Amino acid sequence: MGLSAMFALAVNAQSTIRIKNPLARNNNESNQSNAKQGGGNNSVAQVNGNLVCNTFYTPGTTMDLEFTFFQTGDNTEWIDMFTLTFPAGITPNSSPDATFPTLSAAGGAEPVNPVSGQSISWGADIDDGYGGIVGDASGLTFTVNVTITGTLSATQVATFLASGDTYTTVGNPTPGNLSGSTNIYQVGTPIVDVTANVVGVLTSATTQALAQNCSLGTHTVACQIKNLGANSASNIPVNYSVNGTNATTPFIYAGPLAAGDSDLVIFPITYNFSAQGTYDVAAFTALSGDMFTSNDMNSSQITNSLPFALTSTTYSNGVESEYEYGSVNRTWPGSGLPFDFDLTTVHSGLVSFDWTIPVGAPAATYTAVNIYPCVDVVNGETYKISFWKKTATGSVGQTAITTGTANSIAGTATVLKTFTASIVTPGAAWAKDSVSYVATTTGTRYFSIRGRGTVTASVGANVTIDDVLIEKVTSGVGIKSISANNSISIFPNPTSGLLNINAVEVNSSVDVYNVIGEKVYSNTLVKGNNVVDLSGLANGAYFVKLNSNGSITTKKVVLTK
């Protein structure tokens, strides 16, 4: 129905690499989606979903039966073994799927096992956190060749077991497996099955607001419905809920919606998302006669932020609440993983942001990006972005700080501090990193912290960050002019990088500070003319402090390259 042309789901569909966090303890690994902390409504991140048989059986034949496994809700828990057991009268022979289909084989492709009685299976139940089967609401389709007795009739029931790999989430016990059943219908049986998936909130009929937003107001909610059945469906009740409260009036989709087709539903009842916080939005159908009610509801989380006016307040993020975690747009270009949470390696509090690509991942340079909520800046004022960082032993990690006016990787592409200036020493203690930014325009802005590392056969990549702070600073913090010696010349001003200083005494030295009081250059001087090279610094205002045999002179210079 052209949905992809109108909307982009708030899920990064790029390839992922499964990790087992080397910094974690007691089998608490980093969650890959929808983590909730700080008193949020936690739910066990076990395998969730259902199985559908797409083929009608014909008695007295040997035939292929096609199945689709839908993994719904939070797909954090991956599967290391999938077993399908048929009823008497349907005997499995083999499968053309040498490995079970998956959205990511990073945990290792799960191979088909020899048929055992009435069961066929893929993988092994190892429970080591590295399952090779992961799906979503779009489904994983596989085929089994079976022999059906000639006397079989009516609807048959097969059972399945999806064994999770025990990948746990914040505050939850070891997740459970998913067991269930699926109907196998005889030729001629009608099937009714309609599902719904949240698309997002809309600022117009053709624009979707992303999962991390700034200054949301009252908006409409949209969902996608899909007919998974074998016959067309009409008059489908569809509704949505926010934080567990249903909209007052269900929407009736008149249809007809053909088998296999999907369409967009924009609900007539709006919702006010203007308060800062996180919102759990669910969409669901309630079609009479639906045979698979377990897939009728799906949910998504939307976070709204109000701009932090840095002229009067500061922005901080210690990853200590559901909002602090959910408000950050955790994304990445290409393959890899986004930053996630860590419960064991923290600078302060209980949680930090962690990013790990382990040894054994394909050798490459990986990058992850944290884009923090919107802040308001004023032209000409100076702001400081600071955070604490470290990396694990046996890993490499770099950080960079960027900015821009849009909540996206491309929208925060202006580099404030490059990767090469921010290498993290493996296994070292926490180190503080910061950079200053002088606003060139007044308005809303986003700042991002990026992690990067090159994985080899023996080295992984890891960056852990915590206690992010964005604040306005006062020019010349910590810089005091003790005396003014007009006989000392410092030129040119502005400078493109090379600064001439005429020192009048033998025992002279120079220190250069940025506008937030950090020393960025220091050297000794000789009597007469000296050349100080500041070309390695970023453009902006600096304070040059000259100590000439105990007489101190401070002058402000501007660097423009």
Coordinates of C-alpha atoms in Angstrom, one line a residue:
M1 CA 0.0 0.0 0.0
G2 CA 3.0 2.3 -0.4
L3 CA 3.7 2.5 3.3
S4 CA 7.4 2.7 2.9
A5 CA 7.1 5.8 0.7
M6 CA 5.1 7.6 3.5
F7 CA 6.8 6.4 6.7
A8 CA 10.1 5.2 8.1
L9 CA 9.6 3.1 11.1
A10 CA 11.5 4.3 14.2
V11 CA 13.7 1.2 14.2
N12 CA 17.1 1.1 12.6
A13 CA 16.9 -1.7 10.0
Q14 CA 20.6 -1.8 9.4
S15 CA 22.5 -5.0 10.1
T16 CA 23.5 -5.7 13.7
I17 CA 26.2 -7.6 15.5
R18 CA 25.2 -9.6 18.6
I19 CA 27.4 -8.8 21.6
K20 CA 28.0 -10.2 25.0
N21 CA 29.2 -7.3 27.2
P22 CA 32.6 -8.1 28.6
L23 CA 32.1 -5.5 31.3
A24 CA 28.9 -7.1 32.6
R25 CA 28.7 -9.4 35.6
N26 CA 26.2 -12.1 36.7
N27 CA 24.9 -12.5 33.2
N28 CA 23.5 -9.0 33.0
E29 CA 24.2 -8.0 29.4
S30 CA 23.4 -4.7 27.6
N31 CA 19.9 -4.6 26.3
Q32 CA 19.5 -3.8 22.6
S33 CA 16.1 -2.1 22.7
N34 CA 13.5 -0.5 25.0
A35 CA 15.5 -0.8 28.2
K36 CA 13.6 0.6 31.3
Q37 CA 15.2 1.8 34.5
G38 CA 14.5 4.1 37.3
G39 CA 11.2 2.6 38.3
G40 CA 9.9 1.9 34.8
N41 CA 7.5 -1.0 34.2
N42 CA 9.9 -3.7 33.5
S43 CA 8.9 -6.8 31.6
V44 CA 10.9 -10.0 31.2
A45 CA 12.7 -9.8 27.9
Q46 CA 12.0 -13.4 27.0
V47 CA 11.1 -14.7 23.6
N48 CA 7.6 -13.5 22.5
G49 CA 5.6 -14.3 19.5
N50 CA 3.6 -16.9 17.6
L51 CA 3.8 -19.4 14.8
V52 CA 1.5 -19.5 11.8
C53 CA 1.1 -22.3 9.2
N54 CA 0.7 -20.7 5.8
T55 CA -0.2 -23.9 3.9
F56 CA -3.4 -26.0 3.8
Y57 CA -2.7 -29.7 4.1
T58 CA -4.0 -32.3 1.6
P59 CA -4.6 -35.8 3.1
G60 CA -2.7 -38.7 1.5
T61 CA 0.2 -36.6 0.1
T62 CA 3.8 -35.8 0.7
M63 CA 4.1 -32.0 0.5
D64 CA 5.8 -28.9 1.8
L65 CA 4.2 -27.0 4.6
E66 CA 5.3 -23.4 5.0
F67 CA 5.4 -21.7 8.4
T68 CA 6.1 -18.2 9.6
F69 CA 7.4 -17.4 13.1
F70 CA 6.5 -13.9 14.3
Q71 CA 8.7 -12.5 17.1
T72 CA 6.7 -9.7 18.6
G73 CA 7.3 -7.0 21.2
D74 CA 10.9 -6.6 22.5
N75 CA 13.1 -8.9 20.5
T76 CA 16.1 -8.6 22.8
E77 CA 16.0 -12.3 23.6
W78 CA 17.4 -14.3 20.7
I79 CA 16.8 -18.0 20.1
D80 CA 19.4 -20.7 20.1
M81 CA 17.1 -23.6 19.2
F82 CA 13.7 -23.9 17.5
T83 CA 11.8 -27.2 17.6
L84 CA 8.5 -28.0 15.8
T85 CA 6.6 -31.1 16.8
F86 CA 3.8 -32.5 14.5
P87 CA 0.7 -34.4 15.5
A88 CA 0.1 -38.0 14.6
G89 CA -0.8 -38.3 11.0
I90 CA 1.7 -35.7 9.8
T91 CA 5.3 -37.0 9.8
P92 CA 8.2 -34.6 9.1
N93 CA 10.8 -35.8 6.5
S94 CA 13.2 -32.9 6.0
S95 CA 13.5 -29.2 5.5
P96 CA 15.1 -27.3 2.6
D97 CA 16.2 -24.7 5.1
A98 CA 19.7 -25.8 6.1
T99 CA 19.7 -23.1 8.7
F100 CA 16.8 -21.4 10.3
P101 CA 16.0 -18.0 8.8
T102 CA 17.1 -15.0 10.9
L103 CA 17.5 -11.2 10.8
S104 CA 21.0 -11.6 12.1
A105 CA 23.3 -14.6 12.1
A106 CA 25.8 -12.8 14.3
G107 CA 25.2 -15.4 17.1
G108 CA 26.0 -18.2 14.6
A109 CA 23.6 -19.7 12.0
E110 CA 21.4 -22.4 13.6
P111 CA 21.6 -25.6 11.4
V112 CA 18.8 -28.1 10.9
N113 CA 19.1 -31.3 13.0
P114 CA 18.1 -34.8 11.9
V115 CA 14.4 -35.5 12.2
S116 CA 13.6 -37.1 15.6
G117 CA 10.2 -38.9 15.5
Q118 CA 7.5 -36.2 15.1
S119 CA 9.9 -33.3 15.6
I120 CA 12.3 -31.3 13.5
S121 CA 14.6 -28.7 15.0
W122 CA 17.3 -26.2 14.3
G123 CA 20.2 -25.3 16.6
A124 CA 21.1 -26.4 20.1
D125 CA 19.8 -25.3 23.5
I126 CA 23.1 -23.9 24.9
D127 CA 21.9 -20.8 26.8
D128 CA 25.2 -18.8 26.4
G129 CA 23.7 -15.5 25.2
Y130 CA 24.6 -16.1 21.6
G131 CA 21.5 -17.4 19.9
G132 CA 21.5 -17.2 16.1
I133 CA 17.8 -16.7 15.5
V134 CA 16.2 -13.3 15.9
G135 CA 13.0 -12.1 14.2
D136 CA 10.5 -9.4 14.4
A137 CA 6.8 -8.7 13.6
S138 CA 7.5 -9.1 9.9
G139 CA 8.1 -12.8 10.4
L140 CA 10.7 -15.6 9.6
T141 CA 9.4 -18.1 7.1
F142 CA 10.6 -21.7 6.8
T143 CA 9.5 -24.9 5.2
V144 CA 9.1 -28.5 6.3
N145 CA 8.5 -31.5 4.0
V146 CA 5.9 -33.9 5.5
T147 CA 4.0 -37.0 4.7
I148 CA 0.2 -36.9 5.6
T149 CA -1.9 -40.0 6.1
G150 CA -4.9 -40.4 3.8
T151 CA -7.4 -40.6 6.7
L152 CA -6.4 -37.3 8.3
S153 CA -9.1 -34.6 8.4
A154 CA -10.1 -31.4 10.2
T155 CA -7.8 -28.9 11.9
Q156 CA -4.5 -30.3 13.3
V157 CA -2.3 -28.8 16.0
A158 CA 1.5 -28.7 16.0
T159 CA 3.5 -27.4 18.9
F160 CA 6.7 -25.5 19.0
L161 CA 9.4 -24.4 21.4
A162 CA 11.6 -21.4 20.8
S163 CA 14.5 -21.7 23.3
G164 CA 16.0 -18.3 24.3
D165 CA 19.7 -17.8 24.7
T166 CA 19.3 -16.2 28.2
Y167 CA 20.2 -12.7 27.3
T168 CA 18.9 -10.7 30.3
T169 CA 17.8 -7.1 30.8
V170 CA 17.9 -4.5 33.6
G171 CA 16.4 -5.8 36.8
N172 CA 15.0 -9.0 35.3
P173 CA 15.7 -12.6 35.9
T174 CA 16.9 -15.1 33.3
P175 CA 14.3 -14.9 30.5
G176 CA 12.1 -17.8 29.7
N177 CA 11.6 -19.8 26.5
L178 CA 8.5 -19.5 24.4
S179 CA 6.3 -22.6 23.8
G180 CA 3.1 -22.5 21.8
S181 CA 1.0 -24.2 19.1
T182 CA -0.2 -23.5 15.6
N183 CA -3.1 -24.8 13.7
I184 CA -2.6 -26.7 10.4
Y185 CA -5.8 -26.4 8.4
Q186 CA -7.2 -28.8 5.9
V187 CA -7.7 -27.6 2.3
G188 CA -10.9 -25.4 2.2
T189 CA -10.8 -24.0 5.7
P190 CA -11.1 -20.2 5.9
I191 CA -8.5 -18.4 8.0
V192 CA -9.0 -15.0 9.8
D193 CA -5.9 -13.3 11.1
V194 CA -5.3 -9.5 11.3
T195 CA -2.4 -7.8 13.1
A196 CA -1.4 -4.2 14.0
N197 CA 2.0 -2.5 14.3
V198 CA 2.6 1.0 15.7
V199 CA 4.1 3.3 13.1
G200 CA 4.4 6.4 15.2
V201 CA 3.0 9.8 15.9
L202 CA 2.4 12.2 13.0
T203 CA 3.0 15.9 12.7
S204 CA 1.0 15.7 9.4
A205 CA -0.6 13.0 7.2
T206 CA 2.8 12.3 5.5
T207 CA 5.4 13.0 8.2
Q208 CA 6.4 10.7 11.0
A209 CA 8.0 12.0 14.2
L210 CA 10.9 9.8 15.3
A211 CA 11.2 7.9 18.5
Q212 CA 13.2 10.8 20.1
N213 CA 11.5 14.1 19.7
C214 CA 11.8 17.7 20.7
S215 CA 8.7 19.8 21.7
L216 CA 6.0 17.4 20.7
G217 CA 2.4 18.6 21.1
T218 CA -0.9 17.1 20.4
H219 CA -0.6 14.7 17.5
T220 CA -2.3 11.8 15.7
V221 CA -1.2 8.2 16.1
A222 CA -0.8 5.9 13.2
C223 CA -0.5 2.2 12.9
Q224 CA -0.1 -0.4 10.1
I225 CA -2.6 -3.3 9.9
K226 CA -1.9 -6.4 7.9
N227 CA -4.1 -9.3 6.9
L228 CA -2.2 -12.5 7.6
G229 CA -5.2 -14.7 6.9
A230 CA -6.3 -16.5 3.7
N231 CA -9.4 -14.4 3.1
S232 CA -10.2 -10.7 2.8
A233 CA -11.3 -9.0 6.0
S234 CA -13.7 -6.0 6.5
N235 CA -15.0 -3.8 9.3
I236 CA -11.8 -4.3 11.4
P237 CA -11.9 -2.6 14.9
V238 CA -8.5 -0.9 15.5
N239 CA -7.5 1.1 18.5
Y240 CA -4.4 2.4 20.3
S241 CA -3.3 3.0 23.9
V242 CA -0.8 5.3 25.6
N243 CA 0.8 4.1 28.8
G244 CA -2.0 1.5 29.2
T245 CA -5.0 3.8 28.6
N246 CA -7.0 3.1 25.5
A247 CA -8.3 5.9 23.2
T248 CA -12.0 6.4 23.9
T249 CA -13.3 5.4 20.5
P250 CA -12.0 2.5 18.4
F251 CA -11.5 3.1 14.7
I252 CA -13.4 0.8 12.3
Y253 CA -11.4 0.0 9.2
A254 CA -14.1 -0.7 6.6
G255 CA -11.9 -2.5 4.1
P256 CA -12.0 -4.9 2.5
L257 CA -8.3 -5.7 3.3
A258 CA -7.2 -8.5 0.9
A259 CA -5.2 -11.5 2.2
G260 CA -1.6 -10.6 2.5
D261 CA -2.3 -6.9 2.1
S262 CA -1.6 -4.0 4.6
D263 CA -2.8 -0.5 5.0
L264 CA -2.2 2.6 7.2
V265 CA -4.7 3.6 9.9
I266 CA -4.5 7.2 11.2
F267 CA -6.6 7.4 14.3
P268 CA -9.1 10.3 14.6
I269 CA -8.6 10.6 18.4
T270 CA -5.4 12.6 19.0
Y271 CA -3.1 12.5 22.1
N272 CA -1.2 15.3 23.9
F273 CA 2.5 14.3 24.0
S274 CA 3.6 17.8 25.2
A275 CA 4.8 16.8 28.7
Q276 CA 8.5 15.8 28.8
G277 CA 8.8 12.0 29.3
T278 CA 8.4 8.6 27.7
Y279 CA 5.2 7.2 26.3
D280 CA 4.5 3.5 25.6
V281 CA 2.2 3.5 22.6
A282 CA 0.4 0.3 21.5
A283 CA -1.9 -0.5 18.6
F284 CA -4.2 -3.4 18.5
T285 CA -7.0 -5.1 16.5
A286 CA -10.1 -6.8 17.7
L287 CA -11.6 -8.6 14.7
S288 CA -14.3 -11.1 15.6
G289 CA -13.2 -14.7 14.7
D290 CA -9.5 -13.8 14.6
M291 CA -7.7 -17.1 15.1
F292 CA -4.4 -15.7 16.3
T293 CA -5.0 -13.1 19.0
S294 CA -1.4 -13.3 20.3
N295 CA -0.2 -11.1 17.4
D296 CA -3.1 -8.5 17.6
M297 CA -1.1 -5.9 19.6
N298 CA 2.3 -4.4 19.2
S299 CA 3.9 -1.4 20.9
S300 CA 6.6 1.2 20.5
Q301 CA 8.1 3.8 22.9
I302 CA 8.2 7.5 22.1
T303 CA 10.2 10.0 24.1
N304 CA 9.4 13.8 24.2
S305 CA 11.9 16.4 25.3
L306 CA 11.4 20.1 26.1
P307 CA 14.4 22.2 25.0
F308 CA 16.9 22.8 27.8
A309 CA 17.5 26.6 27.8
L310 CA 21.2 26.7 28.5
T311 CA 21.1 30.4 29.3
S312 CA 19.3 29.6 32.5
T313 CA 19.8 25.8 33.1
T314 CA 22.1 22.9 32.3
Y315 CA 21.5 19.5 30.7
S316 CA 22.8 16.4 32.4
N317 CA 22.5 12.7 31.7
G318 CA 23.8 10.1 34.1
V319 CA 21.6 7.3 32.6
E320 CA 19.7 7.0 35.9
S321 CA 16.1 7.1 34.7
E322 CA 13.9 5.8 31.9
Y323 CA 13.7 9.3 30.4
E324 CA 17.4 9.8 30.4
Y325 CA 17.9 6.6 28.6
G326 CA 15.0 6.8 26.2
S327 CA 15.5 10.5 25.3
V328 CA 18.9 9.8 23.7
N329 CA 18.8 8.8 20.0
R330 CA 21.1 5.8 20.1
T331 CA 22.0 5.1 16.5
W332 CA 24.9 4.0 14.3
P333 CA 25.9 4.1 10.6
G334 CA 26.4 0.8 8.8
S335 CA 26.8 -2.4 10.7
G336 CA 27.4 -2.7 14.4
L337 CA 25.4 -1.7 17.5
P338 CA 24.3 1.5 19.2
F339 CA 25.3 2.6 22.7
D340 CA 23.4 0.7 25.4
F341 CA 23.4 0.6 29.1
D342 CA 25.9 -0.9 31.5
L343 CA 25.2 -1.8 35.1
T344 CA 28.7 -2.6 36.3
T345 CA 31.1 0.0 34.9
V346 CA 29.8 3.4 36.0
H347 CA 31.4 6.7 36.8
S348 CA 28.6 7.5 39.2
G349 CA 25.2 6.2 40.0
L350 CA 24.0 2.8 38.8
V351 CA 24.0 2.9 35.0
S352 CA 26.2 4.2 32.2
F353 CA 26.1 4.1 28.4
D354 CA 28.2 1.3 26.9
W355 CA 29.2 0.3 23.4
T356 CA 31.0 -3.0 22.7
I357 CA 31.9 -4.8 19.5
P358 CA 33.6 -8.1 20.6
V359 CA 36.6 -10.0 19.3
G360 CA 35.2 -12.4 16.7
A361 CA 33.1 -9.8 14.9
P362 CA 34.1 -9.1 11.3
A363 CA 37.3 -7.1 11.2
A364 CA 36.2 -3.5 10.5
T365 CA 36.0 0.0 12.0
Y366 CA 32.6 0.4 13.8
T367 CA 31.0 3.7 15.0
A368 CA 28.1 4.4 17.3
V369 CA 26.4 7.7 18.0
N370 CA 24.5 9.1 21.0
I371 CA 22.4 12.2 20.0
Y372 CA 21.3 14.0 23.2
P373 CA 18.0 16.0 23.5
C374 CA 17.5 19.5 22.1
V375 CA 19.0 22.5 23.8
D376 CA 18.5 26.2 23.2
V377 CA 21.6 28.3 22.6
V378 CA 22.2 32.1 22.1
N379 CA 24.4 33.5 19.4
G380 CA 27.8 34.5 20.6
E381 CA 27.6 32.6 23.9
T382 CA 30.0 29.8 24.8
Y383 CA 28.9 26.4 26.0
K384 CA 30.8 23.4 27.4
I385 CA 30.0 19.8 26.6
S386 CA 31.7 17.4 29.0
F387 CA 31.5 13.7 29.9
W388 CA 33.5 10.8 31.5
K389 CA 34.8 7.9 29.5
K390 CA 36.8 4.7 29.6
T391 CA 37.4 1.6 27.7
A392 CA 37.8 -2.1 28.6
T393 CA 41.1 -4.0 28.7
G394 CA 41.7 -5.8 25.4
S395 CA 39.6 -3.2 23.5
V396 CA 40.2 0.0 21.6
G397 CA 38.0 3.0 21.7
Q398 CA 37.8 6.6 20.6
T399 CA 35.3 9.4 21.2
A400 CA 34.3 12.5 19.3
I401 CA 31.9 15.4 19.9
T402 CA 29.7 16.8 17.2
T403 CA 26.8 19.1 16.9
G404 CA 24.0 20.3 14.5
T405 CA 20.4 21.3 14.2
A406 CA 18.7 18.0 13.5
N407 CA 18.3 14.8 15.5
S408 CA 20.2 12.5 13.2
I409 CA 23.7 11.4 12.4
A410 CA 23.9 13.7 9.3
G411 CA 22.1 16.5 11.3
T412 CA 24.9 16.5 13.9
A413 CA 27.8 16.3 11.5
T414 CA 29.7 19.5 12.6
V415 CA 32.8 18.3 14.4
L416 CA 33.7 20.0 17.7
K417 CA 36.3 17.5 18.8
T418 CA 37.7 14.8 16.4
F419 CA 38.2 11.1 17.1
T420 CA 42.0 11.5 16.8
A421 CA 42.0 13.9 19.7
S422 CA 40.0 11.6 22.0
I423 CA 41.7 8.2 22.2
V424 CA 40.7 6.2 25.3
T425 CA 43.5 4.2 26.9
P426 CA 42.4 0.6 27.3
G427 CA 41.8 -0.5 30.9
A428 CA 42.6 3.0 32.3
A429 CA 40.6 4.8 34.9
W430 CA 37.8 7.1 34.0
A431 CA 38.9 10.2 32.1
K432 CA 37.0 13.4 31.6
D433 CA 36.6 14.8 28.1
S434 CA 35.2 18.2 27.0
V435 CA 35.0 20.8 24.3
S436 CA 33.7 24.3 24.1
Y437 CA 31.2 25.6 21.5
V438 CA 30.5 29.2 20.6
A439 CA 27.0 29.5 19.2
T440 CA 26.9 31.2 15.7
T441 CA 23.1 31.4 15.7
T442 CA 20.3 31.6 18.3
G443 CA 18.0 28.5 18.3
T444 CA 17.6 24.8 19.0
R445 CA 20.7 22.6 18.7
Y446 CA 21.7 19.0 19.3
F447 CA 25.0 17.6 20.5
S448 CA 26.2 14.1 20.0
I449 CA 29.0 11.9 21.4
R450 CA 30.4 9.3 19.0
G451 CA 32.3 6.2 19.8
R452 CA 34.6 4.4 17.4
G453 CA 36.9 1.4 17.3
T454 CA 38.6 -1.0 14.9
V455 CA 38.1 -4.7 15.6
T456 CA 40.7 -7.2 14.7
A457 CA 41.2 -10.9 15.3
S458 CA 42.6 -10.2 18.7
V459 CA 41.2 -6.8 19.7
G460 CA 37.6 -5.7 20.3
A461 CA 36.1 -2.2 20.5
N462 CA 34.6 -0.6 23.6
V463 CA 33.6 2.8 24.8
T464 CA 31.7 3.5 28.1
I465 CA 30.5 7.0 28.8
D466 CA 28.7 8.5 31.8
D467 CA 27.7 11.8 33.4
V468 CA 27.2 13.9 30.3
L469 CA 26.9 17.7 31.0
I470 CA 26.1 20.6 28.7
E471 CA 26.2 24.0 30.2
K472 CA 26.8 27.7 29.5
V473 CA 30.2 29.1 30.6
T474 CA 31.5 32.5 31.4
S475 CA 34.3 33.9 29.3
G476 CA 37.7 33.9 31.0
V477 CA 36.9 31.6 33.8
G478 CA 39.9 31.3 36.1
I479 CA 41.9 33.9 34.1
K480 CA 43.0 37.0 36.0
S481 CA 45.2 39.8 34.7
I482 CA 47.6 40.4 37.5
S483 CA 49.4 43.2 35.7
A484 CA 49.4 44.9 32.4
N485 CA 52.8 45.3 30.8
N486 CA 52.3 47.4 27.7
S487 CA 55.9 46.9 26.6
I488 CA 55.2 43.2 25.8
S489 CA 53.7 42.8 22.3
I490 CA 51.6 39.8 21.3
F491 CA 50.6 39.9 17.6
P492 CA 49.0 39.4 15.2
N493 CA 45.5 39.5 16.8
P494 CA 43.4 37.9 15.3
T495 CA 45.9 35.2 14.3
S496 CA 45.7 32.4 11.8
G497 CA 47.8 30.2 14.1
L498 CA 51.3 31.7 14.5
L499 CA 51.5 34.2 17.4
N500 CA 54.5 36.5 17.9
I501 CA 55.5 37.3 21.5
N502 CA 58.3 39.7 22.4
A503 CA 59.5 38.6 25.9
V504 CA 61.5 41.3 27.8
E505 CA 63.0 39.0 30.4
V506 CA 65.1 35.8 30.2
N507 CA 62.9 33.9 32.7
S508 CA 59.6 34.0 30.7
S509 CA 56.9 31.5 30.0
V510 CA 53.5 31.4 28.3
D511 CA 50.3 29.6 29.0
V512 CA 47.2 29.6 26.8
Y513 CA 43.7 29.0 28.1
N514 CA 40.4 28.5 26.3
V515 CA 37.3 30.4 27.3
I516 CA 36.3 27.9 30.0
G517 CA 39.6 28.1 31.8
E518 CA 41.3 25.0 30.5
K519 CA 45.1 25.2 29.8
V520 CA 45.6 24.2 26.1
Y521 CA 49.2 25.3 25.6
S522 CA 52.3 25.9 27.7
N523 CA 55.9 26.7 26.8
T524 CA 59.0 28.6 27.9
L525 CA 60.2 31.8 26.2
V526 CA 63.5 33.3 25.4
K527 CA 64.4 37.0 25.6
G528 CA 63.4 38.7 22.4
N529 CA 60.9 37.5 19.7
N530 CA 59.2 34.1 20.1
V531 CA 56.8 32.3 17.8
V532 CA 54.0 30.4 19.4
D533 CA 52.1 27.9 17.2
L534 CA 48.4 27.6 18.0
S535 CA 47.4 26.2 14.7
G536 CA 46.4 22.9 16.4
L537 CA 43.7 24.5 18.3
A538 CA 40.1 25.1 17.2
N539 CA 38.9 28.6 16.1
G540 CA 37.8 30.8 18.9
A541 CA 38.9 33.2 21.7
Y542 CA 41.8 32.3 23.9
F543 CA 43.7 34.0 26.8
V544 CA 47.4 34.2 26.6
K545 CA 49.0 34.4 30.0
L546 CA 52.7 35.7 29.9
N547 CA 54.9 35.3 33.0
S548 CA 58.0 37.5 32.5
N549 CA 60.2 37.1 35.5
G550 CA 57.2 37.2 37.9
S551 CA 55.3 40.0 36.1
I552 CA 52.1 38.5 34.6
T553 CA 50.2 39.8 31.7
T554 CA 47.1 38.3 30.2
K555 CA 45.7 39.3 26.8
K556 CA 42.8 37.9 24.8
V557 CA 43.5 36.8 21.3
V558 CA 41.2 35.4 18.6
L559 CA 42.2 32.4 16.5
T560 CA 40.7 32.3 13.0
K561 CA 42.2 29.7 10.6

